[in-house]
Amino acid sequence: MARRTKQEAQETRDAILDAAAQVFYAKGVANSGLEEIAELAGVTRGAVYWHFKNKVDLFEALHDTLHEPFMEVILHDLENDHPQPLKQLEELCDNVLVELADNAKKQRILSIFFFKCDYSGEMAQVLKKQEAQQVKSRMLFDRYFERAQAKGHVNPMFDPQSLSIGLWCYLTGIVQEYLRYPGQIDLKHQAPQLVAQFFHGLNHHP
C-alpha cells in the first residue's frame, strides 16, 4: 500500500510539472499562477503546495527535469574510455540535438527558460542556481577535451576549458535559434553537419 501511495504521489508531482510547463509556456512565468496550474493538473492547490513550496520552487524543479538526465547521460558516456574522445563528444552533441528535435515537451521547457521568464526579483536566485548547474555540465565537457589532448588529437595550444565554453555557447546558440525560429533550422537532419563544423578545426595533425 505504501508503495502504491509513493507511486501516486510521484504521478501527481509529474502531472503538476507537466501542467506548469504548459501554463508557463502559454502565459510566461510571471503571469502564471499556481491556481491555474493546479486546475490544469487536475489537483487541488494544496496538492501543489505539498510538492512545491512556491512557484519558484516549481520552476526550479522543472529545470531539474532536464538538467539531471542530461548530467546522467554525460557521466555514463564518460565511463567509456573512447579511443577518439573528440568523436565521442561530437556524437553526444549530435544525439542531444536530434533528440531535442523529436521531443516537443523538452522544446517547450527550454523555451520557457530562454524566452518566457524574467530572471529578476525572486527569480534572480534561480539564475544563480542555473549558472552553477551549467558550470558543472560544462566541466564534464572539459574531460572529453583533456582526454583528446592527452591522446594527441587536439592542438596542445588549445585550452580545454575554453573549448568547452566555445562548444557550450555554440550549442546554446543553435538551440535558441531553433526554438525562436523553428522553420529556419531542420535540426533533426542538420544537427550532424552543424556539430561537425565546430569539431572540424580541432583535429590535430602533428
Short mmCIF file of C-alpha atoms in Angstrom, two decimals:
data_model
loop_
_atom_site.label_atom_id
_atom_site.label_comp_id
_atom_site.label_asym_id
_atom_site.label_seq_id
_atom_site.Cartn_x
_atom_site.Cartn_y
_atom_site.Cartn_z
CA MET A 1 0.00 0.00 0.00
CA ALA A 2 2.84 2.36 0.89
CA ARG A 3 4.50 1.61 -2.45
CA ARG A 4 1.29 2.48 -4.30
CA THR A 5 0.95 5.73 -2.33
CA LYS A 6 4.51 6.71 -3.24
CA GLN A 7 3.82 5.96 -6.88
CA GLU A 8 0.63 8.03 -6.80
CA ALA A 9 2.50 10.91 -5.19
CA GLN A 10 5.10 10.78 -7.97
CA GLU A 11 2.37 10.72 -10.61
CA THR A 12 0.76 13.78 -9.02
CA ARG A 13 4.10 15.59 -8.93
CA ASP A 14 4.72 14.76 -12.59
CA ALA A 15 1.25 15.98 -13.53
CA ILE A 16 1.89 19.28 -11.76
CA LEU A 17 5.22 19.71 -13.56
CA ASP A 18 3.60 18.95 -16.93
CA ALA A 19 0.83 21.46 -16.22
CA ALA A 20 3.34 24.08 -15.10
CA ALA A 21 5.28 23.67 -18.34
CA GLN A 22 2.12 24.23 -20.37
CA VAL A 23 0.98 27.26 -18.36
CA PHE A 24 4.44 28.86 -18.18
CA TYR A 25 4.86 28.40 -21.92
CA ALA A 26 1.46 29.88 -22.76
CA LYS A 27 1.47 32.84 -20.36
CA GLY A 28 5.05 33.35 -19.23
CA VAL A 29 6.28 32.57 -15.74
CA ALA A 30 5.47 35.97 -14.22
CA ASN A 31 1.85 35.87 -15.42
CA SER A 32 1.18 32.30 -14.31
CA GLY A 33 -0.46 31.32 -11.04
CA LEU A 34 -0.44 28.14 -9.02
CA GLU A 35 -4.24 28.01 -9.13
CA GLU A 36 -4.36 27.58 -12.89
CA ILE A 37 -1.50 25.08 -12.78
CA ALA A 38 -3.41 23.04 -10.19
CA GLU A 39 -6.59 23.22 -12.26
CA LEU A 40 -4.84 22.04 -15.41
CA ALA A 41 -3.14 19.23 -13.49
CA GLY A 42 -6.48 18.17 -12.04
CA VAL A 43 -5.34 18.59 -8.43
CA THR A 44 -6.04 20.97 -5.56
CA ARG A 45 -3.83 23.95 -4.78
CA GLY A 46 -2.98 22.17 -1.54
CA ALA A 47 -1.57 19.29 -3.54
CA VAL A 48 0.70 21.72 -5.36
CA TYR A 49 1.97 23.10 -2.05
CA TRP A 50 2.50 19.57 -0.77
CA HIS A 51 5.10 19.01 -3.50
CA PHE A 52 6.43 22.55 -4.04
CA LYS A 53 6.98 25.45 -1.65
CA ASN A 54 6.04 28.12 -4.20
CA LYS A 55 6.24 28.99 -7.88
CA VAL A 56 10.00 29.48 -7.75
CA ASP A 57 10.46 26.01 -6.28
CA LEU A 58 8.21 24.60 -9.00
CA PHE A 59 10.19 26.40 -11.70
CA GLU A 60 13.48 25.05 -10.32
CA ALA A 61 12.06 21.52 -10.26
CA LEU A 62 11.07 21.92 -13.88
CA HIS A 63 14.64 22.89 -14.72
CA ASP A 64 15.93 19.83 -12.87
CA THR A 65 13.81 17.55 -15.08
CA LEU A 66 16.15 18.48 -17.93
CA HIS A 67 19.44 19.08 -16.14
CA GLU A 68 19.65 15.88 -14.11
CA PRO A 69 19.03 13.45 -17.03
CA PHE A 70 21.49 15.45 -19.15
CA MET A 71 24.18 15.06 -16.48
CA GLU A 72 23.46 11.33 -16.21
CA VAL A 73 23.87 10.88 -19.97
CA ILE A 74 27.26 12.61 -19.97
CA LEU A 75 28.55 10.82 -16.87
CA HIS A 76 27.53 7.47 -18.34
CA ASP A 77 29.21 8.36 -21.63
CA LEU A 78 32.43 9.34 -19.85
CA GLU A 79 32.67 5.88 -18.31
CA ASN A 80 33.70 4.70 -21.76
CA ASP A 81 37.40 5.26 -22.44
CA HIS A 82 36.76 6.01 -26.09
CA PRO A 83 39.78 5.83 -28.42
CA GLN A 84 38.61 9.05 -30.09
CA PRO A 85 37.25 11.40 -27.39
CA LEU A 86 36.53 14.18 -29.89
CA LYS A 87 34.39 11.88 -32.00
CA GLN A 88 32.71 10.62 -28.84
CA LEU A 89 31.78 14.15 -27.80
CA GLU A 90 30.69 15.04 -31.32
CA GLU A 91 28.32 12.07 -31.37
CA LEU A 92 26.98 13.02 -27.96
CA CYS A 93 26.19 16.53 -29.20
CA ASP A 94 24.55 15.12 -32.33
CA ASN A 95 22.33 12.88 -30.25
CA VAL A 96 21.33 15.69 -27.88
CA LEU A 97 20.24 17.96 -30.75
CA VAL A 98 18.45 15.26 -32.72
CA GLU A 99 16.63 14.10 -29.60
CA LEU A 100 15.52 17.68 -28.96
CA ALA A 101 14.04 17.87 -32.46
CA ASP A 102 11.85 14.85 -31.63
CA ASN A 103 10.86 15.98 -28.12
CA ALA A 104 8.14 18.63 -28.07
CA LYS A 105 7.97 18.57 -24.28
CA LYS A 106 11.66 19.36 -23.94
CA GLN A 107 11.34 22.12 -26.54
CA ARG A 108 8.54 23.69 -24.52
CA ILE A 109 10.51 23.61 -21.28
CA LEU A 110 13.66 25.05 -22.86
CA SER A 111 11.60 27.81 -24.47
CA ILE A 112 10.36 28.74 -21.00
CA PHE A 113 13.90 29.07 -19.68
CA PHE A 114 15.14 31.08 -22.65
CA PHE A 115 12.16 33.24 -23.58
CA LYS A 116 9.31 33.03 -21.07
CA CYS A 117 10.98 34.08 -17.83
CA ASP A 118 12.21 37.36 -16.37
CA TYR A 119 15.15 36.49 -14.12
CA SER A 120 14.73 39.46 -11.79
CA GLY A 121 13.40 39.81 -8.27
CA GLU A 122 12.79 36.43 -6.64
CA MET A 123 13.82 34.69 -9.86
CA ALA A 124 17.37 36.05 -9.63
CA GLN A 125 18.30 33.23 -7.26
CA VAL A 126 17.13 30.74 -9.88
CA LEU A 127 19.54 32.17 -12.43
CA LYS A 128 22.42 31.70 -9.99
CA LYS A 129 21.44 28.06 -9.47
CA GLN A 130 21.20 27.51 -13.23
CA GLU A 131 24.64 29.07 -13.64
CA ALA A 132 26.12 26.66 -11.09
CA GLN A 133 24.48 23.72 -12.84
CA GLN A 134 25.75 24.92 -16.20
CA VAL A 135 29.30 25.15 -14.89
CA LYS A 136 29.10 21.54 -13.66
CA SER A 137 27.86 20.36 -17.03
CA ARG A 138 30.47 22.34 -18.90
CA MET A 139 33.24 20.95 -16.71
CA LEU A 140 32.28 17.48 -17.91
CA PHE A 141 32.97 18.67 -21.45
CA ASP A 142 36.47 19.57 -20.23
CA ARG A 143 37.14 15.88 -19.62
CA TYR A 144 36.50 14.97 -23.26
CA PHE A 145 38.89 17.66 -24.48
CA GLU A 146 41.50 16.74 -21.87
CA ARG A 147 41.36 13.10 -22.96
CA ALA A 148 41.62 14.08 -26.61
CA GLN A 149 44.56 16.34 -25.87
CA ALA A 150 46.31 13.55 -23.93
CA LYS A 151 45.93 11.31 -26.98
CA GLY A 152 47.38 13.99 -29.24
CA HIS A 153 44.08 14.63 -31.04
CA VAL A 154 43.76 18.30 -30.05
CA ASN A 155 46.29 21.04 -30.57
CA PRO A 156 48.14 21.49 -27.24
CA MET A 157 47.81 25.25 -27.66
CA PHE A 158 44.05 24.96 -27.07
CA ASP A 159 42.76 25.26 -23.52
CA PRO A 160 40.19 22.53 -22.72
CA GLN A 161 38.11 24.92 -20.61
CA SER A 162 37.98 27.48 -23.41
CA LEU A 163 36.98 24.75 -25.85
CA SER A 164 34.17 23.70 -23.52
CA ILE A 165 32.92 27.27 -23.24
CA GLY A 166 33.02 27.65 -27.00
CA LEU A 167 31.14 24.40 -27.58
CA TRP A 168 28.54 25.25 -24.93
CA CYS A 169 27.91 28.68 -26.46
CA TYR A 170 27.75 27.17 -29.95
CA LEU A 171 25.18 24.54 -28.95
CA THR A 172 23.14 27.01 -26.91
CA GLY A 173 23.02 29.39 -29.86
CA ILE A 174 21.79 26.64 -32.16
CA VAL A 175 19.10 25.58 -29.69
CA GLN A 176 17.91 29.13 -29.07
CA GLU A 177 17.65 29.93 -32.77
CA TYR A 178 15.87 26.64 -33.42
CA LEU A 179 13.32 27.36 -30.70
CA ARG A 180 12.89 31.00 -31.68
CA TYR A 181 12.58 30.36 -35.42
CA PRO A 182 11.77 26.63 -35.82
CA GLY A 183 11.28 26.95 -39.56
CA GLN A 184 14.83 28.19 -40.12
CA ILE A 185 16.69 25.08 -38.95
CA ASP A 186 15.90 21.47 -39.74
CA LEU A 187 17.58 20.35 -36.54
CA LYS A 188 16.92 16.63 -36.97
CA HIS A 189 18.75 16.50 -40.30
CA GLN A 190 21.19 19.41 -39.99
CA ALA A 191 22.48 18.71 -36.48
CA PRO A 192 25.32 16.36 -37.59
CA GLN A 193 26.72 18.90 -40.05
CA LEU A 194 26.32 21.81 -37.64
CA VAL A 195 28.20 19.92 -34.93
CA ALA A 196 30.86 18.63 -37.34
CA GLN A 197 31.65 22.21 -38.35
CA PHE A 198 32.68 23.00 -34.79
CA PHE A 199 34.86 19.94 -34.35
CA HIS A 200 36.49 20.07 -37.78
CA GLY A 201 39.01 22.71 -36.78
CA LEU A 202 40.05 20.98 -33.57
CA ASN A 203 41.69 17.88 -35.01
CA HIS A 204 45.44 17.97 -34.54
CA HIS A 205 47.81 16.50 -37.13
CA PRO A 206 51.38 16.99 -35.91
#
